[in-house]
Amino acid sequence: MQIYEIIFIPVSKFCCTFAFSEQSPVMPSTLYINPLTFPVYVMTKPVGPLCNMDCAYCYYLEKSVLYQKRKAFKMTDELLERFIESYIHCQTTPFILFTWHGGESLLRGIDFYRKAIKLQQQYGRGRQISNAIQTNGILLNDEWCRFFKDNNFLVGISIDGPEALHNCYRKDCGGRGTFARVMKGIELLHKHQVDFNTLSVVHNLNVRYPLEVYRFFKSIGSQYMQLTPIVERTGSRSDGLELLTAADQPADSEITPWSVDPVAYGQFYITMFNEWVKHDVGRYYVQLFDATLACFVGELPGVCIYAKTCGHALAMEHNGDVFACDHFVYPEYLRGNIHNQSLVEITLSNAQIAFGNAKFNSLPSQCLRCPFLRLCNGECPKNRFLKTNDGEPGLNYLCAGLQRYFKHVLPYMEFMAEELQNERPPANIMQSKLVKS
């Protein structure tokens, strides 16, 4: 299971949020004039969908059927250089983030990333460049961890909670649980003082144990937690591909057994929030809580699924194919290839602009009337396959749970938002009557 973001700036950590200037830096050549006024984000797949695990719920392993040469999932050094040069030149801020995903990104080997660092230094021309990498943790060793520490990588570790909850779906290719090996990787990250986030799938089993999951992540030293609900459907596609369906595919598609129940998902976050708001504001950061607070104070939520529009976060395959989004890697969402087009051209294409704007423009009237619209903006388009009370298509599968969560956290978020607006820490809520009553 891939995650939307690997890094986020928690609003609740600060008295004000950080914002980068929208003024583009002076480019080294007129060949790279950039008409964009926003940063472009590309999730890069150096080995495509290749992985050393076989998670039952993974939607990315199946992407191998999109390419005939399935054993050739390996980004070349030539493409790496082309991408790094293009990616740096299309950015509009002095801060640039590279994100390396999979499959299992470490399968490309450490020398590939050493070369990436050198190319970033070569083409960066003094700009501030950071790297984030997603891994299941199994291949981590001392050499990898020293490299990450020396080069200031942020590591995203995929782990779903305590051993029983993790092992039920996250198995290796031999059907064995992977928890012990992932924990060994986390121990190595601690040993070498490597910054890491935990990225977790909320599925039909761990959704029942919110406190156990939350306390477990605290116990392993995860200060930043990203928990993504799994909502996947199966069904036949009109093009004959045997893939989990995209959001606009047949209505007869069925929910997978591991997908999370919407109401249980809402209660999962409510229970976790109740503990967090009493003890951990300003100490531990949960992505949804920070995204909600950001929306309350009028800032961008820091994660695409809760933003009003999308389309600025693309996914690039091992061969340079660029897709509209990591969750829309389907033939109909292929936007181009960086061998033939620049990332600016791809991002500004009519198809991609329409894709991004459709996130809000396609919302049903029930959503437009919802008091929580500004907090979720319809969540991810891939999950909008239910019908509203009026029979209108486009209601998000998670709507019932999200509404329960937003209604519950409303007074607490209002308090923390007021603290932020008065340049006081949101952590003051832990001493408020709201929490102590």
Short mmCIF file of C-alpha atoms in Angstrom, two decimals:
data_model
loop_
_atom_site.label_atom_id
_atom_site.label_comp_id
_atom_site.label_asym_id
_atom_site.label_seq_id
_atom_site.Cartn_x
_atom_site.Cartn_y
_atom_site.Cartn_z
CA MET A 1 0.00 0.00 0.00
CA GLN A 2 1.47 3.33 -1.01
CA ILE A 3 0.89 6.47 0.96
CA TYR A 4 -0.07 9.90 -0.32
CA GLU A 5 2.66 11.79 1.52
CA ILE A 6 5.87 10.85 3.23
CA ILE A 7 6.49 14.12 5.07
CA PHE A 8 4.27 16.76 6.60
CA ILE A 9 4.82 19.93 8.64
CA PRO A 10 2.59 19.63 11.70
CA VAL A 11 0.58 22.77 12.32
CA SER A 12 0.11 21.86 15.96
CA LYS A 13 3.85 22.05 16.56
CA PHE A 14 4.12 25.73 15.84
CA CYS A 15 2.46 29.02 16.66
CA CYS A 16 2.29 29.69 12.94
CA THR A 17 2.75 27.60 9.85
CA PHE A 18 5.65 27.82 7.45
CA ALA A 19 5.07 28.98 3.90
CA PHE A 20 7.52 29.15 1.05
CA SER A 21 7.66 32.11 -1.31
CA GLU A 22 5.80 31.69 -4.57
CA GLN A 23 8.38 33.81 -6.37
CA SER A 24 10.44 31.64 -8.69
CA PRO A 25 14.21 31.85 -8.25
CA VAL A 26 16.28 33.10 -11.15
CA MET A 27 16.80 30.17 -13.50
CA PRO A 28 20.25 29.41 -14.90
CA SER A 29 18.99 29.32 -18.48
CA THR A 30 16.09 30.69 -20.46
CA LEU A 31 15.49 27.11 -21.53
CA TYR A 32 13.94 26.51 -18.12
CA ILE A 33 11.49 29.39 -17.79
CA ASN A 34 8.77 28.10 -15.49
CA PRO A 35 5.24 29.51 -15.70
CA LEU A 36 4.11 27.64 -12.59
CA THR A 37 3.28 29.51 -9.40
CA PHE A 38 3.22 26.42 -7.20
CA PRO A 39 5.71 23.66 -6.42
CA VAL A 40 5.50 20.43 -8.38
CA TYR A 41 5.72 17.18 -6.43
CA VAL A 42 6.60 13.89 -8.10
CA MET A 43 6.56 10.54 -6.33
CA THR A 44 9.36 8.65 -8.06
CA LYS A 45 9.41 4.86 -8.52
CA PRO A 46 13.00 3.70 -9.21
CA VAL A 47 11.92 0.04 -9.42
CA GLY A 48 8.27 0.53 -10.37
CA PRO A 49 6.05 -1.99 -8.54
CA LEU A 50 8.82 -4.47 -7.69
CA CYS A 51 8.79 -5.47 -4.03
CA ASN A 52 10.26 -8.09 -1.70
CA MET A 53 6.93 -8.37 0.10
CA ASP A 54 3.50 -9.56 -0.97
CA CYS A 55 1.03 -7.57 1.11
CA ALA A 56 -2.51 -8.80 0.59
CA TYR A 57 -3.90 -5.29 0.21
CA CYS A 58 -1.19 -3.75 -1.98
CA TYR A 59 -2.64 -2.02 -5.03
CA TYR A 60 0.74 -1.30 -6.60
CA LEU A 61 2.15 -4.79 -7.16
CA GLU A 62 -0.42 -5.33 -9.91
CA LYS A 63 0.89 -2.35 -11.92
CA SER A 64 3.42 -4.72 -13.50
CA VAL A 65 0.71 -5.73 -15.99
CA LEU A 66 0.96 -2.26 -17.52
CA TYR A 67 4.42 -3.08 -18.85
CA GLN A 68 5.38 -6.00 -21.06
CA LYS A 69 8.96 -6.27 -19.85
CA ARG A 70 8.05 -6.99 -16.27
CA LYS A 71 11.58 -7.96 -15.26
CA ALA A 72 13.05 -4.66 -16.43
CA PHE A 73 11.66 -2.49 -13.63
CA LYS A 74 14.84 -0.52 -13.08
CA MET A 75 15.33 3.18 -13.61
CA THR A 76 18.48 3.78 -15.62
CA ASP A 77 21.21 6.19 -14.56
CA GLU A 78 20.49 8.23 -17.69
CA LEU A 79 16.82 8.63 -16.78
CA LEU A 80 17.79 9.46 -13.19
CA GLU A 81 19.89 12.37 -14.39
CA ARG A 82 17.21 13.60 -16.77
CA PHE A 83 14.63 13.49 -13.99
CA ILE A 84 16.76 15.25 -11.38
CA GLU A 85 17.68 18.06 -13.77
CA SER A 86 14.07 18.48 -14.91
CA TYR A 87 12.62 18.27 -11.41
CA ILE A 88 14.98 20.87 -9.96
CA HIS A 89 14.43 23.29 -12.83
CA CYS A 90 10.64 23.13 -12.59
CA GLN A 91 10.48 24.07 -8.92
CA THR A 92 9.29 27.52 -7.85
CA THR A 93 10.65 27.59 -4.30
CA PRO A 94 14.16 27.48 -2.84
CA PHE A 95 13.24 24.24 -1.05
CA ILE A 96 13.06 21.04 -3.12
CA LEU A 97 11.88 17.65 -1.87
CA PHE A 98 12.63 14.42 -3.70
CA THR A 99 10.47 11.45 -2.73
CA TRP A 100 11.51 7.89 -3.61
CA HIS A 101 8.82 5.21 -3.50
CA GLY A 102 8.06 1.71 -4.71
CA GLY A 103 7.33 -1.12 -4.72
CA GLU A 104 10.31 -1.36 -2.44
CA SER A 105 12.59 1.56 -3.17
CA LEU A 106 15.71 0.00 -1.59
CA LEU A 107 15.74 -2.72 -4.26
CA ARG A 108 17.38 -0.21 -6.61
CA GLY A 109 20.54 -0.38 -4.50
CA ILE A 110 22.47 2.17 -2.50
CA ASP A 111 24.76 3.23 -5.36
CA PHE A 112 21.73 4.52 -7.27
CA TYR A 113 20.92 6.91 -4.44
CA ARG A 114 24.55 7.92 -4.04
CA LYS A 115 24.44 8.95 -7.68
CA ALA A 116 21.18 10.80 -7.06
CA ILE A 117 22.83 12.86 -4.31
CA LYS A 118 25.71 13.82 -6.61
CA LEU A 119 23.31 14.82 -9.38
CA GLN A 120 21.25 16.90 -6.96
CA GLN A 121 24.39 18.74 -5.92
CA GLN A 122 25.37 19.20 -9.57
CA TYR A 123 22.05 20.65 -10.73
CA GLY A 124 20.90 22.19 -7.46
CA ARG A 125 23.07 25.30 -7.74
CA GLY A 126 22.96 25.96 -4.03
CA ARG A 127 19.22 25.36 -3.51
CA GLN A 128 18.05 23.50 -0.41
CA ILE A 129 17.36 19.89 -1.39
CA SER A 130 15.91 17.20 0.83
CA ASN A 131 15.16 13.53 0.26
CA ALA A 132 12.45 11.27 1.64
CA ILE A 133 12.30 7.56 0.96
CA GLN A 134 9.61 4.99 1.61
CA THR A 135 10.59 1.46 2.63
CA ASN A 136 9.13 -1.61 4.28
CA GLY A 137 12.31 -1.75 6.36
CA ILE A 138 13.35 -5.31 5.61
CA LEU A 139 16.52 -4.41 3.68
CA LEU A 140 17.73 -1.80 6.15
CA ASN A 141 21.23 -2.41 7.47
CA ASP A 142 24.05 -0.32 8.94
CA GLU A 143 25.27 0.82 5.52
CA TRP A 144 21.85 2.08 4.46
CA CYS A 145 21.29 3.84 7.78
CA ARG A 146 24.70 5.54 7.72
CA PHE A 147 23.91 6.75 4.20
CA PHE A 148 20.53 8.12 5.27
CA LYS A 149 22.04 9.87 8.29
CA ASP A 150 24.94 11.35 6.36
CA ASN A 151 22.61 12.69 3.67
CA ASN A 152 19.72 13.79 5.90
CA PHE A 153 17.11 11.45 4.42
CA LEU A 154 13.71 11.22 6.03
CA VAL A 155 12.69 7.56 6.05
CA GLY A 156 9.07 6.46 5.90
CA ILE A 157 8.59 3.03 7.46
CA SER A 158 5.52 0.98 6.54
CA ILE A 159 4.16 -0.72 9.63
CA ASP A 160 0.54 -1.35 10.60
CA GLY A 161 0.76 -1.62 14.38
CA PRO A 162 1.61 -4.38 16.89
CA GLU A 163 2.79 -7.75 15.58
CA ALA A 164 -0.54 -9.49 15.13
CA LEU A 165 -2.13 -6.52 13.37
CA HIS A 166 0.90 -5.99 11.14
CA ASN A 167 1.46 -9.61 10.17
CA CYS A 168 -2.12 -10.32 9.18
CA TYR A 169 -1.62 -8.61 5.80
CA ARG A 170 2.05 -7.56 5.54
CA LYS A 171 3.75 -10.83 4.60
CA ASP A 172 6.80 -11.63 2.52
CA CYS A 173 6.72 -13.51 -0.77
CA GLY A 174 6.82 -16.81 1.13
CA GLY A 175 3.74 -15.97 3.17
CA ARG A 176 5.66 -15.26 6.38
CA GLY A 177 4.98 -12.32 8.68
CA THR A 178 7.46 -9.44 8.48
CA PHE A 179 7.00 -7.68 11.82
CA ALA A 180 10.24 -8.85 13.45
CA ARG A 181 12.32 -7.81 10.42
CA VAL A 182 10.65 -4.40 10.23
CA MET A 183 11.32 -3.82 13.92
CA LYS A 184 14.98 -4.72 13.38
CA GLY A 185 15.08 -2.02 10.71
CA ILE A 186 13.55 0.51 13.10
CA GLU A 187 16.15 -0.40 15.71
CA LEU A 188 18.88 0.36 13.17
CA LEU A 189 17.29 3.73 12.36
CA HIS A 190 17.36 4.58 16.06
CA LYS A 191 20.94 3.35 16.36
CA HIS A 192 22.08 5.72 13.61
CA GLN A 193 19.71 8.54 14.68
CA VAL A 194 17.90 8.61 11.34
CA ASP A 195 14.69 10.64 11.24
CA PHE A 196 11.69 8.50 10.37
CA ASN A 197 7.90 8.59 10.10
CA THR A 198 5.57 5.64 10.34
CA LEU A 199 3.14 5.14 7.48
CA SER A 200 0.35 2.76 8.22
CA VAL A 201 -2.65 1.27 6.51
CA VAL A 202 -5.91 1.36 8.46
CA HIS A 203 -7.67 -1.84 7.45
CA ASN A 204 -10.60 -3.94 8.58
CA LEU A 205 -8.66 -5.44 11.50
CA ASN A 206 -6.45 -2.78 13.10
CA VAL A 207 -9.32 -0.27 12.88
CA ARG A 208 -10.79 -2.09 15.89
CA TYR A 209 -7.78 -1.28 18.10
CA PRO A 210 -7.07 2.47 17.88
CA LEU A 211 -5.45 2.86 21.30
CA GLU A 212 -3.29 -0.21 20.91
CA VAL A 213 -2.11 1.06 17.51
CA TYR A 214 -1.47 4.61 18.73
CA ARG A 215 0.35 3.55 21.88
CA PHE A 216 2.43 1.08 19.93
CA PHE A 217 3.67 3.78 17.56
CA LYS A 218 4.58 5.95 20.52
CA SER A 219 6.46 3.04 22.08
CA ILE A 220 8.67 2.57 19.02
CA GLY A 221 9.57 6.26 18.87
CA SER A 222 7.32 7.35 16.02
CA GLN A 223 6.77 11.04 16.58
CA TYR A 224 5.04 11.54 13.22
CA MET A 225 2.23 9.16 12.28
CA GLN A 226 0.45 8.84 8.98
CA LEU A 227 -2.48 6.45 8.95
CA THR A 228 -4.17 5.90 5.62
CA PRO A 229 -7.51 4.12 5.26
CA ILE A 230 -7.55 1.35 2.71
CA VAL A 231 -10.48 1.56 0.32
CA GLU A 232 -10.08 -0.71 -2.68
CA ARG A 233 -12.50 -2.27 -5.16
CA THR A 234 -12.21 -5.13 -7.58
CA GLY A 235 -14.04 -5.56 -10.83
CA SER A 236 -13.64 -5.98 -14.56
CA ARG A 237 -12.29 -3.07 -16.57
CA SER A 238 -13.48 -2.20 -20.05
CA ASP A 239 -9.91 -2.46 -21.37
CA GLY A 240 -9.54 -6.04 -20.13
CA LEU A 241 -6.79 -5.30 -17.62
CA GLU A 242 -7.10 -7.31 -14.42
CA LEU A 243 -6.51 -4.40 -12.07
CA LEU A 244 -8.11 -2.97 -8.99
CA THR A 245 -10.43 -0.40 -10.46
CA ALA A 246 -9.89 3.33 -10.64
CA ALA A 247 -12.48 5.68 -9.19
CA ASP A 248 -14.38 6.10 -12.44
CA GLN A 249 -14.62 2.41 -13.28
CA PRO A 250 -17.73 0.18 -13.27
CA ALA A 251 -20.31 0.63 -10.54
CA ASP A 252 -20.53 -3.14 -10.02
CA SER A 253 -17.02 -3.22 -8.51
CA GLU A 254 -16.90 -4.82 -5.08
CA ILE A 255 -15.17 -3.61 -1.92
CA THR A 256 -12.24 -5.81 -0.93
CA PRO A 257 -12.52 -7.67 2.40
CA TRP A 258 -9.57 -5.76 3.88
CA SER A 259 -11.08 -2.33 3.17
CA VAL A 260 -11.96 -0.31 6.24
CA ASP A 261 -15.55 0.20 7.36
CA PRO A 262 -16.41 3.94 7.16
CA VAL A 263 -18.08 4.26 10.56
CA ALA A 264 -15.37 2.19 12.25
CA TYR A 265 -12.79 4.44 10.58
CA GLY A 266 -14.39 7.53 12.09
CA GLN A 267 -14.50 5.94 15.54
CA PHE A 268 -10.86 4.84 15.17
CA TYR A 269 -9.77 8.45 14.84
CA ILE A 270 -12.16 9.72 17.53
CA THR A 271 -10.74 7.29 20.09
CA MET A 272 -7.17 8.11 19.11
CA PHE A 273 -7.89 11.85 19.18
CA ASN A 274 -9.32 11.64 22.70
CA GLU A 275 -6.03 10.28 23.99
CA TRP A 276 -3.87 12.60 21.89
CA VAL A 277 -5.69 15.80 22.89
CA LYS A 278 -5.32 14.98 26.59
CA HIS A 279 -1.66 14.02 26.63
CA ASP A 280 0.25 14.46 23.39
CA VAL A 281 -0.47 17.75 21.59
CA GLY A 282 2.90 19.19 20.59
CA ARG A 283 4.66 15.92 21.37
CA TYR A 284 3.27 13.48 18.79
CA TYR A 285 1.84 14.39 15.42
CA VAL A 286 -0.94 12.57 13.58
CA GLN A 287 -1.39 13.68 10.00
CA LEU A 288 -5.19 13.88 9.98
CA PHE A 289 -5.26 15.95 13.17
CA ASP A 290 -2.79 18.44 11.75
CA ALA A 291 -4.58 18.57 8.41
CA THR A 292 -7.86 19.34 10.20
CA LEU A 293 -6.26 22.08 12.27
CA ALA A 294 -4.62 23.58 9.20
CA CYS A 295 -8.00 23.87 7.51
CA PHE A 296 -9.44 25.54 10.61
CA VAL A 297 -6.83 28.31 10.44
CA GLY A 298 -7.09 28.73 6.69
CA GLU A 299 -3.83 27.04 5.77
CA LEU A 300 -3.28 24.30 3.22
CA PRO A 301 -3.79 20.89 4.86
CA GLY A 302 -0.38 19.53 3.85
CA VAL A 303 -1.85 16.39 2.28
CA CYS A 304 -3.54 16.31 -1.11
CA ILE A 305 -6.65 14.35 -0.18
CA TYR A 306 -8.00 17.17 2.02
CA ALA A 307 -7.07 20.03 -0.32
CA LYS A 308 -9.68 21.78 -2.44
CA THR A 309 -7.94 20.84 -5.69
CA CYS A 310 -5.20 18.41 -6.61
CA GLY A 311 -3.07 17.58 -9.62
CA HIS A 312 0.24 18.96 -8.33
CA ALA A 313 1.40 15.59 -6.98
CA LEU A 314 2.24 13.23 -9.82
CA ALA A 315 3.79 9.76 -9.93
CA MET A 316 6.67 8.77 -12.22
CA GLU A 317 7.37 5.18 -13.14
CA HIS A 318 10.78 3.58 -13.65
CA ASN A 319 10.75 4.32 -17.40
CA GLY A 320 9.80 7.99 -17.15
CA ASP A 321 6.04 7.59 -17.58
CA VAL A 322 4.26 10.27 -15.55
CA PHE A 323 0.76 9.61 -14.21
CA ALA A 324 -1.81 12.01 -12.78
CA CYS A 325 -1.45 10.61 -9.26
CA ASP A 326 -0.07 7.61 -7.41
CA HIS A 327 -3.61 6.28 -6.99
CA PHE A 328 -4.43 6.78 -10.66
CA VAL A 329 -1.67 4.78 -12.36
CA TYR A 330 -3.92 3.54 -15.16
CA PRO A 331 -3.53 3.94 -18.94
CA GLU A 332 -6.23 6.64 -19.07
CA TYR A 333 -4.29 8.78 -16.58
CA LEU A 334 -0.90 8.63 -18.30
CA ARG A 335 0.14 12.26 -18.80
CA GLY A 336 3.39 11.83 -20.70
CA ASN A 337 6.99 10.73 -20.42
CA ILE A 338 9.89 12.95 -19.39
CA HIS A 339 11.89 11.69 -22.35
CA ASN A 340 9.49 13.65 -24.53
CA GLN A 341 7.98 16.35 -22.32
CA SER A 342 9.10 18.54 -19.44
CA LEU A 343 7.45 18.21 -16.04
CA VAL A 344 6.12 21.74 -16.48
CA GLU A 345 4.41 20.77 -19.74
CA ILE A 346 2.94 17.66 -18.14
CA THR A 347 1.68 19.51 -15.06
CA LEU A 348 0.15 22.28 -17.16
CA SER A 349 -1.47 19.95 -19.66
CA ASN A 350 -5.19 20.41 -20.14
CA ALA A 351 -5.84 16.87 -18.95
CA GLN A 352 -3.92 17.34 -15.69
CA ILE A 353 -5.45 20.73 -14.93
CA ALA A 354 -8.92 19.27 -15.51
CA PHE A 355 -8.05 16.33 -13.26
CA GLY A 356 -7.00 18.65 -10.44
CA ASN A 357 -9.99 20.96 -10.73
CA ALA A 358 -12.44 18.06 -10.91
CA LYS A 359 -11.68 17.26 -7.27
CA PHE A 360 -13.92 20.16 -6.27
CA ASN A 361 -15.95 20.73 -9.41
CA SER A 362 -17.35 17.19 -9.44
CA LEU A 363 -18.61 17.23 -5.86
CA PRO A 364 -22.31 16.36 -5.51
CA SER A 365 -24.68 18.95 -4.08
CA GLN A 366 -24.89 17.09 -0.78
CA CYS A 367 -21.17 17.68 -0.26
CA LEU A 368 -21.43 21.35 -1.23
CA ARG A 369 -24.05 21.82 1.50
CA CYS A 370 -22.02 19.93 4.13
CA PRO A 371 -20.78 22.03 7.09
CA PHE A 372 -17.51 20.09 7.03
CA LEU A 373 -16.72 20.66 3.36
CA ARG A 374 -13.78 22.97 4.09
CA LEU A 375 -12.23 20.28 6.27
CA CYS A 376 -12.30 17.35 3.84
CA ASN A 377 -13.11 18.83 0.39
CA GLY A 378 -14.57 15.49 -0.55
CA GLU A 379 -11.43 13.54 0.45
CA CYS A 380 -9.73 11.55 -2.34
CA PRO A 381 -11.57 11.25 -5.68
CA LYS A 382 -10.67 7.57 -5.88
CA ASN A 383 -13.04 6.92 -2.95
CA ARG A 384 -16.07 8.74 -4.40
CA PHE A 385 -18.18 5.89 -5.68
CA LEU A 386 -21.28 6.00 -3.48
CA LYS A 387 -24.54 7.83 -4.17
CA THR A 388 -25.91 10.64 -2.04
CA ASN A 389 -29.27 10.61 -0.30
CA ASP A 390 -30.70 12.17 -3.47
CA GLY A 391 -29.23 9.46 -5.70
CA GLU A 392 -26.47 11.69 -7.07
CA PRO A 393 -23.15 9.90 -7.75
CA GLY A 394 -19.84 10.99 -6.26
CA LEU A 395 -20.25 10.60 -2.51
CA ASN A 396 -17.10 9.51 -0.73
CA TYR A 397 -17.12 6.00 0.72
CA LEU A 398 -15.62 7.35 3.97
CA CYS A 399 -18.11 10.21 4.36
CA ALA A 400 -20.06 8.77 7.31
CA GLY A 401 -16.90 8.18 9.34
CA LEU A 402 -15.31 11.50 8.48
CA GLN A 403 -18.44 13.38 9.49
CA ARG A 404 -18.44 11.66 12.88
CA TYR A 405 -14.78 12.55 13.38
CA PHE A 406 -15.18 16.21 12.34
CA LYS A 407 -18.25 16.68 14.54
CA HIS A 408 -16.38 15.25 17.53
CA VAL A 409 -13.19 17.30 17.17
CA LEU A 410 -14.94 20.59 16.29
CA PRO A 411 -14.76 22.31 19.73
CA TYR A 412 -11.18 21.19 20.31
CA MET A 413 -10.05 22.39 16.88
CA GLU A 414 -11.76 25.74 17.43
CA PHE A 415 -9.83 26.17 20.67
CA MET A 416 -6.48 25.24 19.11
CA ALA A 417 -7.13 27.43 16.08
CA GLU A 418 -7.75 30.42 18.36
CA GLU A 419 -4.51 29.68 20.19
CA LEU A 420 -2.62 29.63 16.90
CA GLN A 421 -4.21 32.85 15.70
CA ASN A 422 -3.12 34.52 18.94
CA GLU A 423 0.41 33.14 18.55
CA ARG A 424 0.01 30.73 21.43
CA PRO A 425 0.79 27.00 21.29
CA PRO A 426 -2.15 24.67 20.53
CA ALA A 427 -0.80 22.42 23.29
CA ASN A 428 -2.52 24.78 25.73
CA ILE A 429 -5.65 22.75 25.10
CA MET A 430 -4.33 20.05 27.40
CA GLN A 431 -4.84 22.49 30.30
CA SER A 432 -8.23 23.71 29.14
CA LYS A 433 -11.68 23.02 30.57
CA LEU A 434 -12.56 21.16 27.37
CA VAL A 435 -10.12 18.39 28.19
CA LYS A 436 -10.29 18.44 31.96
CA SER A 437 -14.08 18.45 32.19
#
